[in-house]
Structures are given as structure tokens and as C-alpha cells.
């Protein structure tokens, strides 16, 4: 059977972020298709998770637990371990691991790299960290055998700045039947935000908007910075001083989180840097009525199924209030979001595209190097799915509803 090493996430199973969500869906899919799957991760993974697939091998390596050095250090030790074990192909998550791609190449291990967002534009990083990420991107452009872009706009950026093409594979969402409303809240009567507490997610502006919204509506914060800081302190003070403001921290229970999206009167998505955001896609799959910061990425994903606003507290509050007060507008936007997610952002489609990209690279590289070609996995033989190339043209304009 073909073998794949997945490098760059926090491991399997983990519930930290977008890469971890991808791994939880992709690793069992590949195992179902006949792949030998190894996921590299960090200490502290739950070994008693009822959703853990025993066919997925989890390997924990050493590293430095810090905001600046975690990705690089764990990426190095995982890559060295993969060098020794020599899988047929490696799926690398995050172009910061690009520093270590020459190690894989020296061993003849082809790599498919999900480049993630444009980390060197994130406000949470200082100048030196941004330089590290940008250099990692340059090395990824040079040494990766295949690139994956989770948004067409990311692909356009890489073509323009690094001269590399790749395939477009977004994230998926999980639809759900009716879930119970969170105790203490009412269906359609609260404004929700789900995000890491960093400046580029428009958290500060939403805190200001929440002070206005809480005069008439409940406001729910889900998330944290992971490292404390000024934004967490602001949210904590607001929640402590106003009984209509609820801060749930990082919610690991998917069922509870999905319930919050499903019953929200308005979900604000303020992410400004990156491509297709997993939280936005999941909110769409649950039919949440969405207010999003107006960015090229959010326009691409929503495709007309949400309200787009500038990063201004008054405009955020105005749009969210409008949604909570109008059941007709909520139903319209929620239904449009649900339909778009079902059409363009399903986990089945996402996993099939990743498998196709991995299989094509593993077989192509093996044939050209003289190595034995891996045995065809059952799914590839029965129903091959081509990964979608990134269009060479600009991101098309859409007809998203805008709040002006």
C-alpha cells in the first residue's frame, strides 16, 4: 500500500485549528482508501479520544513549545524522523516547514505542501518572525514538488510573488441535524464570534461593537489568544461587567460549537489574512447568518451568501443588529450559505482532492526515480478525482451582499 507522512500539524487527533481539523478528516479517509498513514505531532495528544482511528499511526517528536519556535522545531524533528522511515510521499502543512524540505528531497521523498495563509502579513508576528516565514515560503517555492492553495486568491499571490503554480483545495464543513440551543441563550437572539484573539481577526473592533450590541442582544465570544495578552483582558473585562456578554474560551466540543453557529442570530467573521478559513466554511455548512469583514478571501468563500462590512465597530454592530432583528434576512442568508457550502466546500470533495494530489506525486516521482511504484489504493483505482488547478486569471468578482 502507498505510504504518506503528514508533517506540520499538532498531531492526530487534535482540535487546535484548521490544519488539525483537516488532519482529523483526511487521515481516516486515506486509511479507508488503503494508505499507510503516519501523522507527526506534539506531546499532549489525547489517546482515549473515541473518534481516534486506530489505523492512523501517530508519532510524537520533540520540539520547543513557544509562539516563535514551535512550528520550526517540531517541523525539523518530524522531518528527520520521516527521512529515516521514507514514506512514498509527505504532506507538509505550513510553508514555515519549507526550511526542512531539502531534507526530504535528499532522501527522495516527494512533498505536497499546503502553504497556508500569508503569515508574514499577520500582525501577531514581529519583524524577525515575519522574515522567517517569508524565507520559509521562498524555500517552499524552490523545494516543494507540489503546492496546495486553500483559496484561489492565495494561488494568485504565489504566482505573482514566487512564480509557482499549484492546486486549489479548500477546507470542508460538516452539516448537522438540529442541535440543542446552548443553555442561557435563545435561537436567533445572539451575536457570535469564533476566532483566535489576534488583531488581524478584527477582535478589537468587534469588542467595541459588542459594547453597543449588548444593549439589546446577547453577545458570545468563543476563542482565546493562547498566550494571554491585551485582547483577552479586554474580552474578560467586558464579560465580567455585562451579563449579556458571554466568553466561553476555546470550545473543543464540536457538537457544542456547531450548536452555537447553528442557533446564532448573526455570526461575525473578522479574519483578514489567509485564505479559505475553516471556521467560515463550517459556519456556512451549518446555515449560520454571516457578517464578514470585506476581504478578497471572504468574498471568494461566501460568494454572495453573507453581509460584507469594513473593519469598523459601528458598521459591524449595524449589520449584526440588522440580522438579529430580521428573521427573513437570517433565513435568506443562512439558506444561501448552506447551499454554497454543500456545493463547494464538502469534506468528501476536499479529501478526494488531497488523495489525488498525493497519489499523482507519489507515482510520478517513483516512476522517474526508478523506485517501485506504490500499489494503487482502492479509491484511486475506482474513482480518481483530479485536484483542481488554480486558475491563472484573477479572482472573479462576486455578488456578495454589502453593507455600505
Short mmCIF file of C-alpha atoms in Angstrom, two decimals:
data_model
loop_
_atom_site.label_atom_id
_atom_site.label_comp_id
_atom_site.label_asym_id
_atom_site.label_seq_id
_atom_site.Cartn_x
_atom_site.Cartn_y
_atom_site.Cartn_z
CA UNK A 1 0.00 0.00 0.00
CA UNK A 2 1.18 3.59 -0.56
CA UNK A 3 2.50 5.41 2.50
CA UNK A 4 2.19 9.07 3.48
CA UNK A 5 3.66 11.13 6.31
CA UNK A 6 1.71 14.21 7.41
CA UNK A 7 4.01 16.86 8.88
CA UNK A 8 3.27 20.29 10.34
CA UNK A 9 0.08 19.88 12.39
CA UNK A 10 -0.17 19.46 16.15
CA UNK A 11 -0.91 15.80 15.57
CA UNK A 12 -3.76 13.31 15.45
CA UNK A 13 -6.25 13.76 16.90
CA UNK A 14 -6.02 17.45 17.77
CA UNK A 15 -8.66 20.18 17.88
CA UNK A 16 -6.47 23.28 17.79
CA UNK A 17 -7.04 24.85 14.38
CA UNK A 18 -7.62 24.45 10.67
CA UNK A 19 -4.76 22.08 9.92
CA UNK A 20 -5.81 19.87 12.80
CA UNK A 21 -9.40 19.76 11.52
CA UNK A 22 -8.07 18.79 8.09
CA UNK A 23 -5.93 16.00 9.56
CA UNK A 24 -8.85 14.59 11.57
CA UNK A 25 -10.83 14.24 8.34
CA UNK A 26 -8.09 13.38 5.85
CA UNK A 27 -6.12 10.75 7.79
CA UNK A 28 -9.06 8.31 8.22
CA UNK A 29 -10.12 8.97 4.61
CA UNK A 30 -6.69 7.93 3.38
CA UNK A 31 -6.73 4.87 5.63
CA UNK A 32 -10.13 3.92 4.18
CA UNK A 33 -8.59 4.23 0.71
CA UNK A 34 -5.76 1.83 1.53
CA UNK A 35 -2.97 4.21 2.53
CA UNK A 36 -0.46 3.65 5.33
CA UNK A 37 -0.82 6.95 7.22
CA UNK A 38 1.57 8.47 9.75
CA UNK A 39 0.75 11.81 11.38
CA UNK A 40 3.51 13.66 13.21
CA UNK A 41 2.53 15.67 16.27
CA UNK A 42 3.45 17.14 19.62
CA UNK A 43 3.20 15.87 23.20
CA UNK A 44 -0.14 16.01 24.98
CA UNK A 45 -2.37 14.35 22.37
CA UNK A 46 -5.45 12.53 23.67
CA UNK A 47 -5.02 8.77 23.28
CA UNK A 48 -8.50 7.95 24.58
CA UNK A 49 -10.41 10.03 22.01
CA UNK A 50 -13.45 7.97 20.90
CA UNK A 51 -13.05 9.33 17.35
CA UNK A 52 -9.44 8.16 17.06
CA UNK A 53 -8.92 5.84 14.10
CA UNK A 54 -6.54 3.05 15.17
CA UNK A 55 -5.30 2.63 11.60
CA UNK A 56 -3.68 6.09 11.69
CA UNK A 57 -0.20 5.95 13.19
CA UNK A 58 0.61 8.91 15.43
CA UNK A 59 4.25 9.79 16.06
CA UNK A 60 5.24 12.42 18.63
CA UNK A 61 8.60 14.13 18.27
CA UNK A 62 10.47 16.65 20.39
CA UNK A 63 10.36 20.40 19.97
CA UNK A 64 10.29 23.79 21.65
CA UNK A 65 6.88 24.90 22.93
CA UNK A 66 6.84 28.60 22.22
CA UNK A 67 5.00 31.01 19.97
CA UNK A 68 8.11 31.62 17.84
CA UNK A 69 9.82 28.24 17.66
CA UNK A 70 7.14 25.54 17.85
CA UNK A 71 6.50 25.15 14.12
CA UNK A 72 10.17 25.21 13.16
CA UNK A 73 11.41 22.88 15.90
CA UNK A 74 8.68 20.26 15.61
CA UNK A 75 8.87 20.53 11.83
CA UNK A 76 12.58 19.69 11.97
CA UNK A 77 12.28 16.65 14.23
CA UNK A 78 9.29 15.32 12.29
CA UNK A 79 11.13 15.73 9.00
CA UNK A 80 14.20 13.93 10.31
CA UNK A 81 12.05 11.03 11.52
CA UNK A 82 10.33 10.86 8.12
CA UNK A 83 13.78 10.88 6.48
CA UNK A 84 14.59 7.69 8.36
CA UNK A 85 11.25 5.97 7.62
CA UNK A 86 11.00 7.11 3.98
CA UNK A 87 7.29 7.21 3.11
CA UNK A 88 6.22 7.32 -0.53
CA UNK A 89 5.11 10.95 -0.16
CA UNK A 90 4.90 13.66 2.51
CA UNK A 91 2.05 16.09 3.06
CA UNK A 92 3.56 19.19 4.69
CA UNK A 93 1.28 21.72 6.35
CA UNK A 94 2.62 25.30 6.60
CA UNK A 95 5.33 26.80 4.41
CA UNK A 96 7.39 27.57 7.55
CA UNK A 97 8.42 23.92 7.36
CA UNK A 98 9.96 24.83 4.00
CA UNK A 99 13.33 25.14 5.75
CA UNK A 100 13.40 21.36 6.09
CA UNK A 101 12.14 20.35 2.63
CA UNK A 102 15.72 19.84 1.37
CA UNK A 103 15.98 17.00 3.92
CA UNK A 104 13.02 15.23 2.32
CA UNK A 105 14.34 15.90 -1.17
CA UNK A 106 17.75 14.48 -0.28
CA UNK A 107 16.00 11.24 0.73
CA UNK A 108 13.89 11.14 -2.44
CA UNK A 109 10.62 11.80 -0.59
CA UNK A 110 8.33 13.99 -2.73
CA UNK A 111 6.38 16.67 -0.89
CA UNK A 112 2.93 18.20 -1.26
CA UNK A 113 2.89 21.46 0.72
CA UNK A 114 -0.22 23.32 1.88
CA UNK A 115 1.26 26.81 2.06
CA UNK A 116 -1.44 28.08 4.47
CA UNK A 117 -2.06 31.84 4.55
CA UNK A 118 0.39 34.70 4.18
CA UNK A 119 1.89 34.51 7.67
CA UNK A 120 4.38 37.33 7.13
CA UNK A 121 1.46 39.75 6.87
CA UNK A 122 -0.03 38.80 10.24
CA UNK A 123 0.12 41.48 12.90
CA UNK A 124 0.89 38.99 15.68
CA UNK A 125 4.42 38.44 14.35
CA UNK A 126 7.35 40.78 14.82
CA UNK A 127 9.80 41.72 12.09
CA UNK A 128 12.16 38.77 12.66
CA UNK A 129 9.33 36.22 12.72
CA UNK A 130 7.88 37.63 9.51
CA UNK A 131 11.28 37.31 7.86
CA UNK A 132 11.46 33.69 9.00
CA UNK A 133 8.08 32.90 7.45
CA UNK A 134 8.86 34.68 4.18
CA UNK A 135 12.17 32.85 3.84
CA UNK A 136 10.32 29.60 4.53
CA UNK A 137 7.94 30.48 1.71
CA UNK A 138 10.83 31.10 -0.69
CA UNK A 139 12.36 27.73 0.22
CA UNK A 140 8.96 26.08 -0.21
CA UNK A 141 8.67 27.60 -3.67
CA UNK A 142 12.08 26.21 -4.52
CA UNK A 143 11.96 22.71 -3.00
CA UNK A 144 8.31 21.59 -2.80
CA UNK A 145 7.21 19.20 -5.52
CA UNK A 146 3.57 20.29 -5.41
CA UNK A 147 1.77 23.20 -3.74
CA UNK A 148 -1.75 23.35 -2.37
CA UNK A 149 -3.57 26.67 -2.04
CA UNK A 150 -6.73 26.73 0.08
CA UNK A 151 -8.02 29.79 -1.82
CA UNK A 152 -7.67 30.95 -5.40
CA UNK A 153 -6.52 34.35 -4.15
CA UNK A 154 -3.62 32.65 -2.32
CA UNK A 155 -2.68 30.91 -5.56
CA UNK A 156 -2.67 34.23 -7.41
CA UNK A 157 -0.38 35.69 -4.71
CA UNK A 158 2.11 32.82 -5.03
CA UNK A 159 2.20 33.04 -8.81
CA UNK A 160 2.90 36.75 -8.66
CA UNK A 161 5.43 36.71 -5.81
CA UNK A 162 7.11 33.29 -6.03
CA UNK A 163 6.48 32.13 -9.59
CA UNK A 164 4.82 28.87 -8.53
CA UNK A 165 1.53 27.29 -9.51
CA UNK A 166 -0.32 24.62 -7.60
CA UNK A 167 -3.73 23.09 -6.99
CA UNK A 168 -6.72 24.60 -5.25
CA UNK A 169 -8.06 22.53 -2.35
CA UNK A 170 -10.12 24.42 0.25
CA UNK A 171 -11.46 23.22 3.60
CA UNK A 172 -14.74 21.45 4.18
CA UNK A 173 -17.66 21.77 6.56
CA UNK A 174 -19.86 19.31 8.42
CA UNK A 175 -23.62 19.74 8.04
CA UNK A 176 -25.70 18.75 11.05
CA UNK A 177 -29.21 17.99 12.09
CA UNK A 178 -30.96 20.13 14.67
CA UNK A 179 -28.79 20.65 17.76
CA UNK A 180 -29.91 21.88 21.19
CA UNK A 181 -29.54 25.57 21.97
CA UNK A 182 -26.75 26.48 24.39
CA UNK A 183 -28.25 26.87 27.91
CA UNK A 184 -28.88 30.52 28.70
CA UNK A 185 -29.19 31.56 25.05
CA UNK A 186 -32.12 31.78 22.62
CA UNK A 187 -32.25 30.71 18.99
CA UNK A 188 -31.55 33.64 16.67
CA UNK A 189 -31.16 36.10 19.52
CA UNK A 190 -27.38 36.38 19.97
CA UNK A 191 -24.33 37.59 18.05
CA UNK A 192 -21.40 35.15 17.86
CA UNK A 193 -17.71 35.42 17.10
CA UNK A 194 -15.37 32.39 16.87
CA UNK A 195 -11.72 33.33 16.44
CA UNK A 196 -8.24 33.35 17.84
CA UNK A 197 -7.75 36.61 19.72
CA UNK A 198 -5.27 38.33 17.42
CA UNK A 199 -5.55 41.78 15.88
CA UNK A 200 -5.93 40.66 12.25
CA UNK A 201 -9.12 38.80 13.18
CA UNK A 202 -10.78 42.17 13.90
CA UNK A 203 -11.25 41.26 17.57
CA UNK A 204 -10.63 44.74 18.94
CA UNK A 205 -13.19 46.24 16.59
CA UNK A 206 -15.68 43.53 17.50
CA UNK A 207 -15.19 44.19 21.22
CA UNK A 208 -16.12 47.81 20.55
CA UNK A 209 -19.13 46.67 18.52
CA UNK A 210 -20.11 44.22 21.28
CA UNK A 211 -20.42 47.07 23.76
CA UNK A 212 -23.12 48.54 21.51
CA UNK A 213 -24.81 45.24 20.67
CA UNK A 214 -25.03 44.09 24.30
CA UNK A 215 -27.51 46.87 25.00
CA UNK A 216 -30.13 44.81 23.14
CA UNK A 217 -28.67 41.37 22.38
CA UNK A 218 -26.56 38.63 23.92
CA UNK A 219 -23.00 38.51 22.54
CA UNK A 220 -20.93 35.31 22.62
CA UNK A 221 -17.14 35.13 22.32
CA UNK A 222 -15.52 31.76 21.51
CA UNK A 223 -11.73 31.71 21.44
CA UNK A 224 -8.59 32.99 23.12
CA UNK A 225 -5.09 34.06 22.19
CA UNK A 226 -3.49 31.01 23.75
CA UNK A 227 -0.89 33.26 25.34
CA UNK A 228 -2.94 35.82 27.29
CA UNK A 229 -2.46 39.45 26.41
CA UNK A 230 -4.34 42.70 26.00
CA UNK A 231 -7.20 41.39 23.83
CA UNK A 232 -8.03 38.59 26.26
CA UNK A 233 -8.02 41.12 29.08
CA UNK A 234 -10.46 43.36 27.17
CA UNK A 235 -12.86 40.48 26.50
CA UNK A 236 -12.59 39.30 30.10
CA UNK A 237 -13.39 42.73 31.48
CA UNK A 238 -16.37 43.12 29.15
CA UNK A 239 -17.78 39.70 30.05
CA UNK A 240 -17.33 40.37 33.76
CA UNK A 241 -19.06 43.75 33.60
CA UNK A 242 -22.02 42.88 31.35
CA UNK A 243 -24.28 39.83 31.92
CA UNK A 244 -25.26 39.80 28.23
CA UNK A 245 -21.66 39.16 27.16
CA UNK A 246 -20.53 35.51 27.38
CA UNK A 247 -16.95 34.32 26.91
CA UNK A 248 -16.67 30.54 26.51
CA UNK A 249 -12.92 30.38 25.78
CA UNK A 250 -11.67 27.69 23.40
CA UNK A 251 -14.50 25.20 22.78
CA UNK A 252 -13.13 21.74 21.95
CA UNK A 253 -16.52 20.01 21.77
CA UNK A 254 -17.53 20.16 18.11
CA UNK A 255 -21.18 19.47 18.90
CA UNK A 256 -21.36 22.45 21.26
CA UNK A 257 -19.51 24.73 18.84
CA UNK A 258 -21.74 23.68 15.95
CA UNK A 259 -24.80 24.40 18.07
CA UNK A 260 -23.55 27.94 18.72
CA UNK A 261 -23.17 28.54 14.98
CA UNK A 262 -26.48 26.89 14.11
CA UNK A 263 -28.57 28.99 16.51
CA UNK A 264 -26.75 32.34 16.19
CA UNK A 265 -28.72 35.38 15.11
CA UNK A 266 -25.52 36.64 13.47
CA UNK A 267 -22.02 35.21 13.20
CA UNK A 268 -19.23 37.74 12.71
CA UNK A 269 -16.19 36.52 10.81
CA UNK A 270 -13.38 39.06 11.04
CA UNK A 271 -10.39 37.14 9.66
CA UNK A 272 -8.42 39.37 7.31
CA UNK A 273 -5.25 37.41 6.46
CA UNK A 274 -5.19 33.94 4.99
CA UNK A 275 -7.24 32.00 2.50
CA UNK A 276 -10.28 29.83 2.98
CA UNK A 277 -10.93 29.87 6.71
CA UNK A 278 -12.20 26.59 8.22
CA UNK A 279 -14.41 28.40 10.75
CA UNK A 280 -16.17 30.34 7.99
CA UNK A 281 -16.76 27.22 5.91
CA UNK A 282 -18.11 25.35 8.96
CA UNK A 283 -20.43 28.22 9.83
CA UNK A 284 -21.77 28.13 6.27
CA UNK A 285 -22.31 24.36 6.43
CA UNK A 286 -24.49 24.92 9.50
CA UNK A 287 -26.55 27.64 7.85
CA UNK A 288 -25.32 30.48 10.05
CA UNK A 289 -26.31 34.02 9.00
CA UNK A 290 -22.93 35.64 8.42
CA UNK A 291 -21.45 39.12 8.72
CA UNK A 292 -17.87 39.09 7.42
CA UNK A 293 -15.04 41.56 7.15
CA UNK A 294 -14.77 42.58 3.50
CA UNK A 295 -11.62 40.87 2.18
CA UNK A 296 -10.81 39.12 -1.09
CA UNK A 297 -10.75 35.79 0.77
CA UNK A 298 -14.11 36.17 2.49
CA UNK A 299 -15.68 37.37 -0.77
CA UNK A 300 -14.35 34.30 -2.55
CA UNK A 301 -15.68 31.86 0.04
CA UNK A 302 -19.07 33.46 0.67
CA UNK A 303 -19.87 34.06 -2.97
CA UNK A 304 -22.91 36.19 -2.17
CA UNK A 305 -24.15 34.42 0.95
CA UNK A 306 -23.23 36.96 3.64
CA UNK A 307 -23.09 40.62 4.60
CA UNK A 308 -19.70 42.23 3.99
CA UNK A 309 -18.57 45.15 6.16
CA UNK A 310 -15.44 47.25 6.66
CA UNK A 311 -13.49 46.73 9.91
CA UNK A 312 -15.34 49.50 11.75
CA UNK A 313 -17.19 48.89 15.05
CA UNK A 314 -20.28 50.90 14.08
CA UNK A 315 -20.65 49.05 10.77
CA UNK A 316 -20.14 45.65 12.39
CA UNK A 317 -22.74 46.44 15.06
CA UNK A 318 -25.19 47.79 12.46
CA UNK A 319 -25.00 44.68 10.28
CA UNK A 320 -25.21 42.23 13.19
CA UNK A 321 -28.15 44.09 14.72
CA UNK A 322 -29.91 44.05 11.35
CA UNK A 323 -29.58 40.27 11.12
CA UNK A 324 -30.72 39.53 14.66
CA UNK A 325 -33.81 41.69 14.16
CA UNK A 326 -34.81 40.18 10.79
CA UNK A 327 -35.79 36.52 10.71
CA UNK A 328 -36.41 36.82 6.95
CA UNK A 329 -32.87 38.06 6.21
CA UNK A 330 -31.40 35.40 8.52
CA UNK A 331 -33.30 32.67 6.67
CA UNK A 332 -32.22 34.01 3.27
CA UNK A 333 -28.52 34.32 4.07
CA UNK A 334 -28.41 31.12 6.13
CA UNK A 335 -30.02 29.16 3.31
CA UNK A 336 -27.64 30.63 0.72
CA UNK A 337 -24.62 29.81 2.90
CA UNK A 338 -25.83 26.25 3.42
CA UNK A 339 -26.30 25.73 -0.31
CA UNK A 340 -22.89 27.17 -1.19
CA UNK A 341 -21.12 25.01 1.39
CA UNK A 342 -22.85 21.88 0.06
CA UNK A 343 -21.82 22.78 -3.48
CA UNK A 344 -18.21 23.89 -3.00
CA UNK A 345 -16.93 23.02 0.49
CA UNK A 346 -17.55 19.39 1.46
CA UNK A 347 -15.02 17.26 3.30
CA UNK A 348 -15.57 14.38 0.90
CA UNK A 349 -14.51 16.54 -2.02
CA UNK A 350 -11.59 18.02 -0.10
CA UNK A 351 -10.23 14.62 0.96
CA UNK A 352 -10.59 13.19 -2.55
CA UNK A 353 -8.59 16.10 -3.98
CA UNK A 354 -5.80 15.64 -1.44
CA UNK A 355 -5.64 11.92 -2.16
CA UNK A 356 -5.48 12.58 -5.89
CA UNK A 357 -2.62 15.07 -5.46
CA UNK A 358 -0.69 12.73 -3.16
CA UNK A 359 -1.19 9.71 -5.39
CA UNK A 360 -0.21 11.54 -8.57
CA UNK A 361 3.01 12.81 -6.99
CA UNK A 362 3.96 9.52 -5.34
CA UNK A 363 3.57 7.55 -8.56
CA UNK A 364 5.17 10.19 -10.80
CA UNK A 365 8.21 10.54 -8.56
CA UNK A 366 8.62 6.79 -8.09
CA UNK A 367 8.49 6.18 -11.82
CA UNK A 368 11.07 8.83 -12.65
CA UNK A 369 13.47 7.75 -9.90
CA UNK A 370 13.31 4.03 -10.54
CA UNK A 371 11.72 3.29 -7.16
CA UNK A 372 8.91 0.72 -7.04
CA UNK A 373 5.58 2.35 -7.83
CA UNK A 374 3.25 2.10 -4.80
CA UNK A 375 0.30 -0.24 -5.08
CA UNK A 376 -2.79 1.58 -6.32
CA UNK A 377 -5.17 2.37 -3.43
CA UNK A 378 -8.69 1.11 -3.96
CA UNK A 379 -10.24 4.56 -4.23
CA UNK A 380 -7.75 5.79 -6.81
CA UNK A 381 -8.40 2.75 -8.98
CA UNK A 382 -12.17 3.03 -8.69
CA UNK A 383 -12.86 6.74 -8.86
CA UNK A 384 -9.91 9.04 -9.49
CA UNK A 385 -10.56 12.69 -8.66
CA UNK A 386 -8.29 15.32 -10.10
CA UNK A 387 -7.19 18.15 -7.84
CA UNK A 388 -8.41 21.42 -9.29
CA UNK A 389 -5.62 23.56 -10.76
CA UNK A 390 -5.59 27.15 -9.60
CA UNK A 391 -6.96 29.40 -12.32
CA UNK A 392 -4.36 31.61 -13.93
CA UNK A 393 -6.81 34.51 -14.03
CA UNK A 394 -7.79 36.93 -11.29
CA UNK A 395 -10.28 36.02 -8.61
CA UNK A 396 -13.70 36.65 -10.15
CA UNK A 397 -15.93 39.32 -8.69
CA UNK A 398 -19.00 38.09 -6.87
CA UNK A 399 -22.32 39.46 -5.85
CA UNK A 400 -21.94 39.27 -2.08
CA UNK A 401 -24.35 41.48 -0.20
CA UNK A 402 -22.51 44.52 1.11
CA UNK A 403 -23.36 46.85 3.95
CA UNK A 404 -22.41 50.37 2.92
#
